Amino acid sequence: MKRSLRALAAAGLLAAGSIVAVALGGTASADTQICDQYGSTTIGGKYVVQNNRWGTSAQQCINVTSTGFSITRADGSAPTNGAPVSYPSIFVGCHYTNCSPGTNLPVQVKNISSAPASISYNYVSGAIYDAAYDIWLDPSPKKDGVNQMEIMIWLNRQGSIQPIGSPVGNASIAGRTWEVWRGSNGSNNVISYVAPSAIPSFSFDALAFINDTRNRGAITNDWYLTSIQAGFEPWQGGVGLAVNSFSQSVNTGGSNPPPTTTTPPPSGNAACTVTYKANTWNNGFTADVTVKNTGNSTINGWTLNYNLPSGQTITSAWNATVTQSGSAVTARNLDYNGTLSPGASTNFGYQANLNGSYSAPSSFTLNGTTCARG
């Protein structure tokens, strides 16, 4: 997990004699070297820069400037099918009790009017990494520990690495097209927006990504934005990677209403096929559900009903409005995926808690008609 020096010290996880190059919460008035695992400093009277070497005991150092930072030493490495070694980054808001100076975060999404952002990166060759803009949200105004929702904007990826989860489609946000991935790392949900090619600099409104995540059913307007971070997740190498400049504000005082929907009511019966795939772990799972119209007429609005086996409780969903009452589940289309022409399909998914052994639902009905299993 991405943890701060203060959190590790409080938990007794820092070895005796650890050297902190810059005290947590210090200020960098000139170029400052940080080699401590969780060392951090502040710049510009507004931002925190952190080394955050959470995934390895090998040495990593960053050089902090008045506008950003660069990686000057990167000794660790990790398999590309697992987690990265670190997340050196700059942020506003609160990360494991380390809050940036004068921050107005946490703040509820419904109170955010805009979140103007600007980032400039320096990329290198011969390393395996992503350049990630991280947005963290939680149902509570959380200043410590793990938030429940992580939005990752991948502005560059090098090497055979991929986001958590699986692709769920594409999105057009901030004038660009992004591949959208969705999943969980076991501690928090993750939605990733992946650029098809490297973006060295980007100016945008971070609220657009928050709203898209909300529209997918992953959060609500009552959730809190707790921090926004930008940096790198290296798996191998990374010396020379840099955030040249970073600017992030969160403006409040207006309102951020949820979108109105014009979903038509379900109409007509349907011949259909439902494919249900699950990714399970010891106390939870994610499900990917594909609904296909195998009939001869167009479906205008759909409702899928089924029962979950005992011990399964849905906690969040995307690409559909999903409700659960006891074991009964009802999934309804959103405004953009309610029409299915003959042969067309759509998919939605959710995350659920699991108490006991896993089993899949046994049958599905779409608009009252029993579907075949795919």
Tab-separated table of C-alpha atoms in Angstrom:
chain	number	residue	atom	x	y	z
A	1	MET	CA	0.000	0.000	0.000
A	2	LYS	CA	1.034	3.591	-0.444
A	3	ARG	CA	1.900	4.517	3.138
A	4	SER	CA	3.453	7.542	4.796
A	5	LEU	CA	6.388	7.786	7.179
A	6	ARG	CA	4.122	8.889	10.008
A	7	ALA	CA	1.783	5.936	9.534
A	8	LEU	CA	4.672	3.465	9.450
A	9	ALA	CA	6.300	4.970	12.513
A	10	ALA	CA	3.031	4.854	14.422
A	11	ALA	CA	2.641	1.204	13.486
A	12	GLY	CA	6.192	0.415	14.622
A	13	LEU	CA	7.251	-0.626	11.138
A	14	LEU	CA	10.298	1.636	10.764
A	15	ALA	CA	13.568	0.052	11.716
A	16	ALA	CA	15.591	1.569	14.524
A	17	GLY	CA	18.165	4.015	13.218
A	18	SER	CA	16.226	4.826	10.024
A	19	ILE	CA	17.620	7.970	8.442
A	20	VAL	CA	15.122	10.588	7.332
A	21	ALA	CA	16.742	12.893	4.802
A	22	VAL	CA	13.900	15.390	5.141
A	23	ALA	CA	11.595	15.489	8.125
A	24	LEU	CA	7.953	14.751	7.386
A	25	GLY	CA	6.255	18.064	6.807
A	26	GLY	CA	9.509	19.982	6.222
A	27	THR	CA	9.922	22.573	3.527
A	28	ALA	CA	12.223	22.442	0.495
A	29	SER	CA	13.616	25.909	-0.169
A	30	ALA	CA	16.201	24.574	-2.635
A	31	ASP	CA	16.838	21.242	-4.330
A	32	THR	CA	16.476	18.616	-1.620
A	33	GLN	CA	17.444	14.953	-1.751
A	34	ILE	CA	15.123	12.413	-0.105
A	35	CYS	CA	16.286	8.821	0.232
A	36	ASP	CA	14.248	7.777	3.251
A	37	GLN	CA	11.628	5.193	2.419
A	38	TYR	CA	8.696	7.404	3.397
A	39	GLY	CA	10.385	10.802	3.550
A	40	SER	CA	8.509	13.868	2.367
A	41	THR	CA	8.715	17.641	2.181
A	42	THR	CA	6.522	20.535	1.080
A	43	ILE	CA	7.017	22.899	-1.851
A	44	GLY	CA	5.316	26.065	-2.989
A	45	GLY	CA	3.512	26.377	0.322
A	46	LYS	CA	0.834	24.077	-1.115
A	47	TYR	CA	2.107	20.641	-2.158
A	48	VAL	CA	3.733	17.613	-0.520
A	49	VAL	CA	6.412	15.596	-2.339
A	50	GLN	CA	6.957	12.041	-1.049
A	51	ASN	CA	9.432	9.270	-1.827
A	52	ASN	CA	6.869	6.582	-0.893
A	53	ARG	CA	9.006	3.504	-1.553
A	54	TRP	CA	6.331	1.139	-0.247
A	55	GLY	CA	6.979	-2.018	-2.273
A	56	THR	CA	10.700	-2.717	-1.740
A	57	SER	CA	13.474	-2.371	0.812
A	58	ALA	CA	15.954	-1.384	-1.916
A	59	GLN	CA	17.193	2.195	-2.098
A	60	GLN	CA	15.290	4.888	-3.963
A	61	CYS	CA	16.118	8.611	-3.932
A	62	ILE	CA	14.348	11.632	-5.348
A	63	ASN	CA	15.548	15.181	-5.868
A	64	VAL	CA	12.873	17.722	-4.942
A	65	THR	CA	12.837	21.049	-6.768
A	66	SER	CA	10.687	24.123	-6.261
A	67	THR	CA	8.160	22.825	-8.826
A	68	GLY	CA	8.418	19.024	-8.725
A	69	PHE	CA	10.901	16.170	-8.356
A	70	SER	CA	13.021	13.646	-10.231
A	71	ILE	CA	14.113	10.097	-9.440
A	72	THR	CA	17.893	10.012	-8.930
A	73	ARG	CA	18.310	6.455	-7.652
A	74	ALA	CA	16.135	3.376	-8.245
A	75	ASP	CA	17.677	0.130	-7.039
A	76	GLY	CA	14.554	-1.977	-6.578
A	77	SER	CA	12.696	-4.079	-9.123
A	78	ALA	CA	9.526	-6.149	-9.146
A	79	PRO	CA	7.871	-8.715	-11.465
A	80	THR	CA	5.698	-7.003	-14.052
A	81	ASN	CA	2.721	-9.223	-13.212
A	82	GLY	CA	2.588	-7.821	-9.681
A	83	ALA	CA	2.670	-4.502	-7.846
A	84	PRO	CA	5.251	-1.747	-8.512
A	85	VAL	CA	8.038	-0.938	-6.060
A	86	SER	CA	6.979	2.599	-5.184
A	87	TYR	CA	4.941	5.686	-5.978
A	88	PRO	CA	7.154	8.785	-5.704
A	89	SER	CA	4.673	11.591	-6.112
A	90	ILE	CA	3.484	15.108	-5.399
A	91	PHE	CA	0.052	15.714	-3.927
A	92	VAL	CA	-2.593	17.966	-2.467
A	93	GLY	CA	-4.924	16.797	0.272
A	94	CYS	CA	-4.285	14.178	2.940
A	95	HIS	CA	-2.338	10.930	2.616
A	96	TYR	CA	-2.005	8.775	5.748
A	97	THR	CA	-2.414	11.854	8.028
A	98	ASN	CA	0.159	13.833	6.001
A	99	CYS	CA	-1.871	16.811	4.748
A	100	SER	CA	-0.626	19.451	2.343
A	101	PRO	CA	-0.422	23.043	3.651
A	102	GLY	CA	-3.733	24.902	3.629
A	103	THR	CA	-5.628	22.134	1.838
A	104	ASN	CA	-9.426	22.272	1.686
A	105	LEU	CA	-9.606	18.491	1.348
A	106	PRO	CA	-11.419	16.296	2.184
A	107	VAL	CA	-14.476	17.793	0.486
A	108	GLN	CA	-17.670	16.186	-0.747
A	109	VAL	CA	-17.937	15.652	-4.489
A	110	LYS	CA	-21.290	17.454	-4.624
A	111	ASN	CA	-19.606	20.648	-3.377
A	112	ILE	CA	-16.838	20.697	-6.019
A	113	SER	CA	-17.400	23.132	-8.867
A	114	SER	CA	-14.110	22.419	-10.686
A	115	ALA	CA	-10.680	20.889	-10.107
A	116	PRO	CA	-8.260	22.475	-12.618
A	117	ALA	CA	-5.091	20.453	-13.059
A	118	SER	CA	-1.833	20.707	-14.973
A	119	ILE	CA	1.110	18.306	-15.125
A	120	SER	CA	4.387	18.134	-17.059
A	121	TYR	CA	6.488	14.951	-17.065
A	122	ASN	CA	9.942	13.919	-18.184
A	123	TYR	CA	10.029	10.348	-19.471
A	124	VAL	CA	12.977	7.989	-19.952
A	125	SER	CA	13.639	4.855	-21.984
A	126	GLY	CA	14.880	1.513	-20.733
A	127	ALA	CA	12.636	1.432	-17.641
A	128	ILE	CA	9.304	-0.217	-16.824
A	129	TYR	CA	6.820	2.190	-15.255
A	130	ASP	CA	3.582	4.081	-15.520
A	131	ALA	CA	3.060	7.813	-15.101
A	132	ALA	CA	-0.073	8.022	-12.982
A	133	TYR	CA	-2.366	10.819	-11.840
A	134	ASP	CA	-4.125	9.399	-8.765
A	135	ILE	CA	-7.433	10.617	-7.342
A	136	TRP	CA	-8.565	9.178	-4.001
A	137	LEU	CA	-12.125	9.150	-2.648
A	138	ASP	CA	-13.927	7.697	0.341
A	139	PRO	CA	-17.451	7.683	1.812
A	140	SER	CA	-16.043	9.466	4.891
A	141	PRO	CA	-13.766	12.555	5.210
A	142	LYS	CA	-10.803	10.235	5.666
A	143	LYS	CA	-7.339	11.631	6.374
A	144	ASP	CA	-5.591	8.372	7.265
A	145	GLY	CA	-5.449	4.814	6.010
A	146	VAL	CA	-6.782	3.351	2.783
A	147	ASN	CA	-9.554	5.085	0.841
A	148	GLN	CA	-12.211	2.930	-0.797
A	149	MET	CA	-11.898	4.357	-4.334
A	150	GLU	CA	-8.794	5.051	-6.411
A	151	ILE	CA	-8.979	6.692	-9.829
A	152	MET	CA	-5.780	6.249	-11.834
A	153	ILE	CA	-5.117	8.267	-14.993
A	154	TRP	CA	-2.304	6.516	-16.862
A	155	LEU	CA	-0.594	9.171	-18.987
A	156	ASN	CA	2.185	6.781	-20.005
A	157	ARG	CA	3.071	3.132	-19.560
A	158	GLN	CA	6.263	1.398	-20.561
A	159	GLY	CA	6.800	-2.352	-20.487
A	160	SER	CA	4.488	-5.325	-20.026
A	161	ILE	CA	2.392	-3.852	-17.229
A	162	GLN	CA	-1.343	-3.296	-17.017
A	163	PRO	CA	-3.865	-1.722	-14.669
A	164	ILE	CA	-5.681	-3.630	-11.948
A	165	GLY	CA	-8.721	-5.591	-13.125
A	166	SER	CA	-9.869	-5.829	-16.729
A	167	PRO	CA	-10.997	-3.500	-19.547
A	168	VAL	CA	-14.652	-2.429	-19.426
A	169	GLY	CA	-14.773	-0.115	-22.450
A	170	ASN	CA	-13.645	3.332	-23.549
A	171	ALA	CA	-14.422	6.861	-22.408
A	172	SER	CA	-14.050	10.297	-23.985
A	173	ILE	CA	-12.894	12.715	-21.282
A	174	ALA	CA	-10.995	16.023	-21.444
A	175	GLY	CA	-10.826	15.886	-25.223
A	176	ARG	CA	-9.141	12.475	-25.313
A	177	THR	CA	-10.151	8.828	-25.606
A	178	TRP	CA	-9.187	6.507	-22.748
A	179	GLU	CA	-9.320	2.756	-22.286
A	180	VAL	CA	-11.151	2.117	-19.018
A	181	TRP	CA	-10.158	-0.693	-16.646
A	182	ARG	CA	-11.954	-1.700	-13.489
A	183	GLY	CA	-11.074	-3.971	-10.574
A	184	SER	CA	-9.884	-4.217	-6.987
A	185	ASN	CA	-6.519	-4.792	-5.363
A	186	GLY	CA	-8.177	-6.393	-2.319
A	187	SER	CA	-7.994	-3.195	-0.267
A	188	ASN	CA	-9.713	-0.643	-2.499
A	189	ASN	CA	-11.584	-0.396	-5.792
A	190	VAL	CA	-9.711	0.967	-8.788
A	191	ILE	CA	-10.864	2.553	-12.041
A	192	SER	CA	-8.025	3.299	-14.464
A	193	TYR	CA	-8.128	5.543	-17.539
A	194	VAL	CA	-5.301	4.523	-19.866
A	195	ALA	CA	-3.990	6.789	-22.628
A	196	PRO	CA	-3.262	4.959	-25.909
A	197	SER	CA	0.093	6.773	-26.208
A	198	ALA	CA	2.355	8.786	-23.926
A	199	ILE	CA	1.157	12.246	-22.871
A	200	PRO	CA	4.114	14.379	-21.700
A	201	SER	CA	1.974	17.283	-20.477
A	202	PHE	CA	-1.721	17.652	-19.778
A	203	SER	CA	-4.053	20.402	-18.563
A	204	PHE	CA	-7.577	19.303	-17.649
A	205	ASP	CA	-10.345	19.361	-15.057
A	206	ALA	CA	-9.914	16.403	-12.693
A	207	LEU	CA	-13.619	16.690	-11.844
A	208	ALA	CA	-14.426	15.223	-15.279
A	209	PHE	CA	-12.788	11.918	-14.286
A	210	ILE	CA	-14.478	11.989	-10.876
A	211	ASN	CA	-17.858	12.513	-12.540
A	212	ASP	CA	-17.275	9.665	-14.994
A	213	THR	CA	-16.410	7.383	-12.073
A	214	ARG	CA	-19.580	8.522	-10.314
A	215	ASN	CA	-21.650	7.918	-13.432
A	216	ARG	CA	-20.345	4.333	-13.486
A	217	GLY	CA	-21.879	3.811	-10.048
A	218	ALA	CA	-18.548	3.468	-8.223
A	219	ILE	CA	-19.106	6.500	-5.945
A	220	THR	CA	-21.883	8.970	-5.169
A	221	ASN	CA	-21.971	12.742	-4.879
A	222	ASP	CA	-21.862	12.325	-1.082
A	223	TRP	CA	-18.394	10.738	-1.178
A	224	TYR	CA	-15.324	12.797	-0.249
A	225	LEU	CA	-12.340	13.688	-2.392
A	226	THR	CA	-9.371	13.245	-0.040
A	227	SER	CA	-6.252	13.732	-2.185
A	228	ILE	CA	-4.959	14.128	-5.734
A	229	GLN	CA	-1.462	12.849	-6.496
A	230	ALA	CA	0.831	12.669	-9.521
A	231	GLY	CA	4.002	10.652	-10.005
A	232	PHE	CA	5.362	7.334	-11.194
A	233	GLU	CA	4.910	3.660	-10.407
A	234	PRO	CA	8.198	2.015	-11.414
A	235	TRP	CA	8.682	-1.734	-11.672
A	236	GLN	CA	12.265	-1.617	-12.962
A	237	GLY	CA	14.639	1.346	-13.250
A	238	GLY	CA	13.347	4.870	-13.512
A	239	VAL	CA	16.303	7.169	-12.915
A	240	GLY	CA	15.577	10.428	-14.721
A	241	LEU	CA	11.795	10.219	-14.516
A	242	ALA	CA	10.534	13.591	-13.350
A	243	VAL	CA	7.498	15.661	-12.592
A	244	ASN	CA	8.704	18.979	-13.986
A	245	SER	CA	5.686	20.911	-12.760
A	246	PHE	CA	2.368	20.195	-11.063
A	247	SER	CA	-0.650	22.373	-10.393
A	248	GLN	CA	-3.871	21.221	-8.796
A	249	SER	CA	-6.727	23.172	-7.238
A	250	VAL	CA	-10.134	22.079	-5.968
A	251	ASN	CA	-12.738	24.816	-6.230
A	252	THR	CA	-15.857	24.692	-4.081
A	253	GLY	CA	-18.844	26.927	-3.449
A	254	GLY	CA	-20.869	25.706	-6.418
A	255	SER	CA	-22.618	22.399	-6.882
A	256	ASN	CA	-21.931	19.255	-8.855
A	257	PRO	CA	-25.333	17.699	-9.548
A	258	PRO	CA	-25.549	14.110	-10.777
A	259	PRO	CA	-26.559	13.676	-14.413
A	260	THR	CA	-30.217	13.304	-15.233
A	261	THR	CA	-31.110	10.022	-16.908
A	262	THR	CA	-33.596	9.404	-19.655
A	263	THR	CA	-33.616	5.618	-19.480
A	264	PRO	CA	-36.730	4.303	-21.227
A	265	PRO	CA	-38.844	1.786	-19.336
A	266	PRO	CA	-38.209	-1.861	-20.194
A	267	SER	CA	-40.387	-2.957	-23.079
A	268	GLY	CA	-41.062	-6.267	-24.730
A	269	ASN	CA	-39.773	-9.760	-24.098
A	270	ALA	CA	-36.334	-10.813	-25.255
A	271	ALA	CA	-34.391	-13.843	-26.303
A	272	CYS	CA	-31.107	-13.412	-24.465
A	273	THR	CA	-27.846	-14.917	-23.306
A	274	VAL	CA	-26.079	-13.985	-20.078
A	275	THR	CA	-22.386	-14.659	-19.516
A	276	TYR	CA	-21.288	-14.380	-15.884
A	277	LYS	CA	-17.590	-14.379	-14.973
A	278	ALA	CA	-16.177	-13.867	-11.497
A	279	ASN	CA	-12.738	-13.111	-10.059
A	280	THR	CA	-12.688	-14.298	-6.442
A	281	TRP	CA	-10.447	-13.948	-3.396
A	282	ASN	CA	-10.825	-15.148	0.188
A	283	ASN	CA	-13.546	-12.694	1.276
A	284	GLY	CA	-14.814	-11.083	-1.911
A	285	PHE	CA	-15.117	-11.115	-5.664
A	286	THR	CA	-15.812	-9.027	-8.734
A	287	ALA	CA	-18.327	-10.145	-11.333
A	288	ASP	CA	-18.440	-9.254	-15.033
A	289	VAL	CA	-21.884	-9.789	-16.569
A	290	THR	CA	-22.505	-9.688	-20.325
A	291	VAL	CA	-26.088	-9.444	-21.596
A	292	LYS	CA	-26.650	-10.310	-25.268
A	293	ASN	CA	-29.822	-9.832	-27.307
A	294	THR	CA	-30.222	-13.063	-29.294
A	295	GLY	CA	-33.748	-12.208	-30.436
A	296	ASN	CA	-35.031	-10.635	-33.626
A	297	SER	CA	-36.242	-7.309	-32.213
A	298	THR	CA	-34.530	-4.391	-30.529
A	299	ILE	CA	-34.633	-4.161	-26.730
A	300	ASN	CA	-35.416	-0.645	-25.559
A	301	GLY	CA	-34.540	-0.649	-21.879
A	302	TRP	CA	-33.623	-3.778	-19.969
A	303	THR	CA	-33.903	-5.183	-16.454
A	304	LEU	CA	-31.978	-8.297	-15.451
A	305	ASN	CA	-33.131	-10.279	-12.399
A	306	TYR	CA	-31.400	-13.113	-10.591
A	307	ASN	CA	-30.511	-14.400	-7.115
A	308	LEU	CA	-27.097	-14.436	-5.506
A	309	PRO	CA	-26.152	-17.472	-3.426
A	310	SER	CA	-26.009	-17.075	0.359
A	311	GLY	CA	-23.092	-15.067	1.753
A	312	GLN	CA	-22.710	-12.707	-1.240
A	313	THR	CA	-23.361	-8.978	-0.766
A	314	ILE	CA	-22.849	-6.395	-3.519
A	315	THR	CA	-20.891	-3.305	-2.413
A	316	SER	CA	-20.453	-1.325	-5.658
A	317	ALA	CA	-21.367	-1.602	-9.324
A	318	TRP	CA	-20.607	-0.066	-12.710
A	319	ASN	CA	-22.332	0.266	-16.114
A	320	ALA	CA	-25.744	-0.526	-14.543
A	321	THR	CA	-27.914	0.406	-11.581
A	322	VAL	CA	-27.664	-2.695	-9.404
A	323	THR	CA	-29.751	-3.191	-6.255
A	324	GLN	CA	-29.945	-6.148	-3.887
A	325	SER	CA	-32.731	-7.156	-1.503
A	326	GLY	CA	-31.812	-10.284	0.398
A	327	SER	CA	-30.570	-12.638	-2.285
A	328	ALA	CA	-32.568	-10.978	-5.090
A	329	VAL	CA	-30.594	-8.760	-7.483
A	330	THR	CA	-32.039	-6.291	-9.977
A	331	ALA	CA	-29.767	-4.711	-12.598
A	332	ARG	CA	-31.146	-1.934	-14.815
A	333	ASN	CA	-29.493	-0.263	-17.772
A	334	LEU	CA	-28.099	3.259	-17.681
A	335	ASP	CA	-29.048	5.891	-20.234
A	336	TYR	CA	-26.195	4.983	-22.609
A	337	ASN	CA	-26.605	1.182	-22.769
A	338	GLY	CA	-30.367	0.620	-22.680
A	339	THR	CA	-30.850	-0.130	-26.381
A	340	LEU	CA	-29.744	-3.532	-27.647
A	341	SER	CA	-30.328	-4.280	-31.311
A	342	PRO	CA	-30.481	-7.935	-32.421
A	343	GLY	CA	-27.094	-9.528	-31.845
A	344	ALA	CA	-25.836	-6.627	-29.690
A	345	SER	CA	-24.528	-7.013	-26.171
A	346	THR	CA	-23.568	-4.883	-23.201
A	347	ASN	CA	-21.771	-5.605	-19.981
A	348	PHE	CA	-21.813	-4.428	-16.385
A	349	GLY	CA	-20.077	-5.508	-13.245
A	350	TYR	CA	-19.831	-5.186	-9.515
A	351	GLN	CA	-17.756	-5.969	-6.457
A	352	ALA	CA	-19.185	-8.038	-3.615
A	353	ASN	CA	-18.262	-9.340	-0.202
A	354	LEU	CA	-18.073	-13.108	0.160
A	355	ASN	CA	-18.786	-15.101	3.324
A	356	GLY	CA	-18.126	-18.777	2.694
A	357	SER	CA	-17.405	-20.601	-0.544
A	358	TYR	CA	-18.166	-18.994	-3.902
A	359	SER	CA	-20.816	-20.133	-6.368
A	360	ALA	CA	-22.423	-18.387	-9.341
A	361	PRO	CA	-26.100	-17.504	-9.812
A	362	SER	CA	-28.075	-20.342	-11.364
A	363	SER	CA	-30.478	-18.468	-13.657
A	364	PHE	CA	-31.239	-15.033	-15.129
A	365	THR	CA	-34.313	-13.332	-16.535
A	366	LEU	CA	-34.239	-10.310	-18.852
A	367	ASN	CA	-37.450	-8.279	-18.971
A	368	GLY	CA	-39.215	-11.336	-17.581
A	369	THR	CA	-37.799	-13.842	-20.054
A	370	THR	CA	-35.381	-16.563	-18.963
A	371	CYS	CA	-31.960	-16.228	-20.605
A	372	ALA	CA	-29.589	-18.907	-21.807
A	373	ARG	CA	-26.183	-19.134	-20.100
A	374	GLY	CA	-23.184	-18.077	-22.103
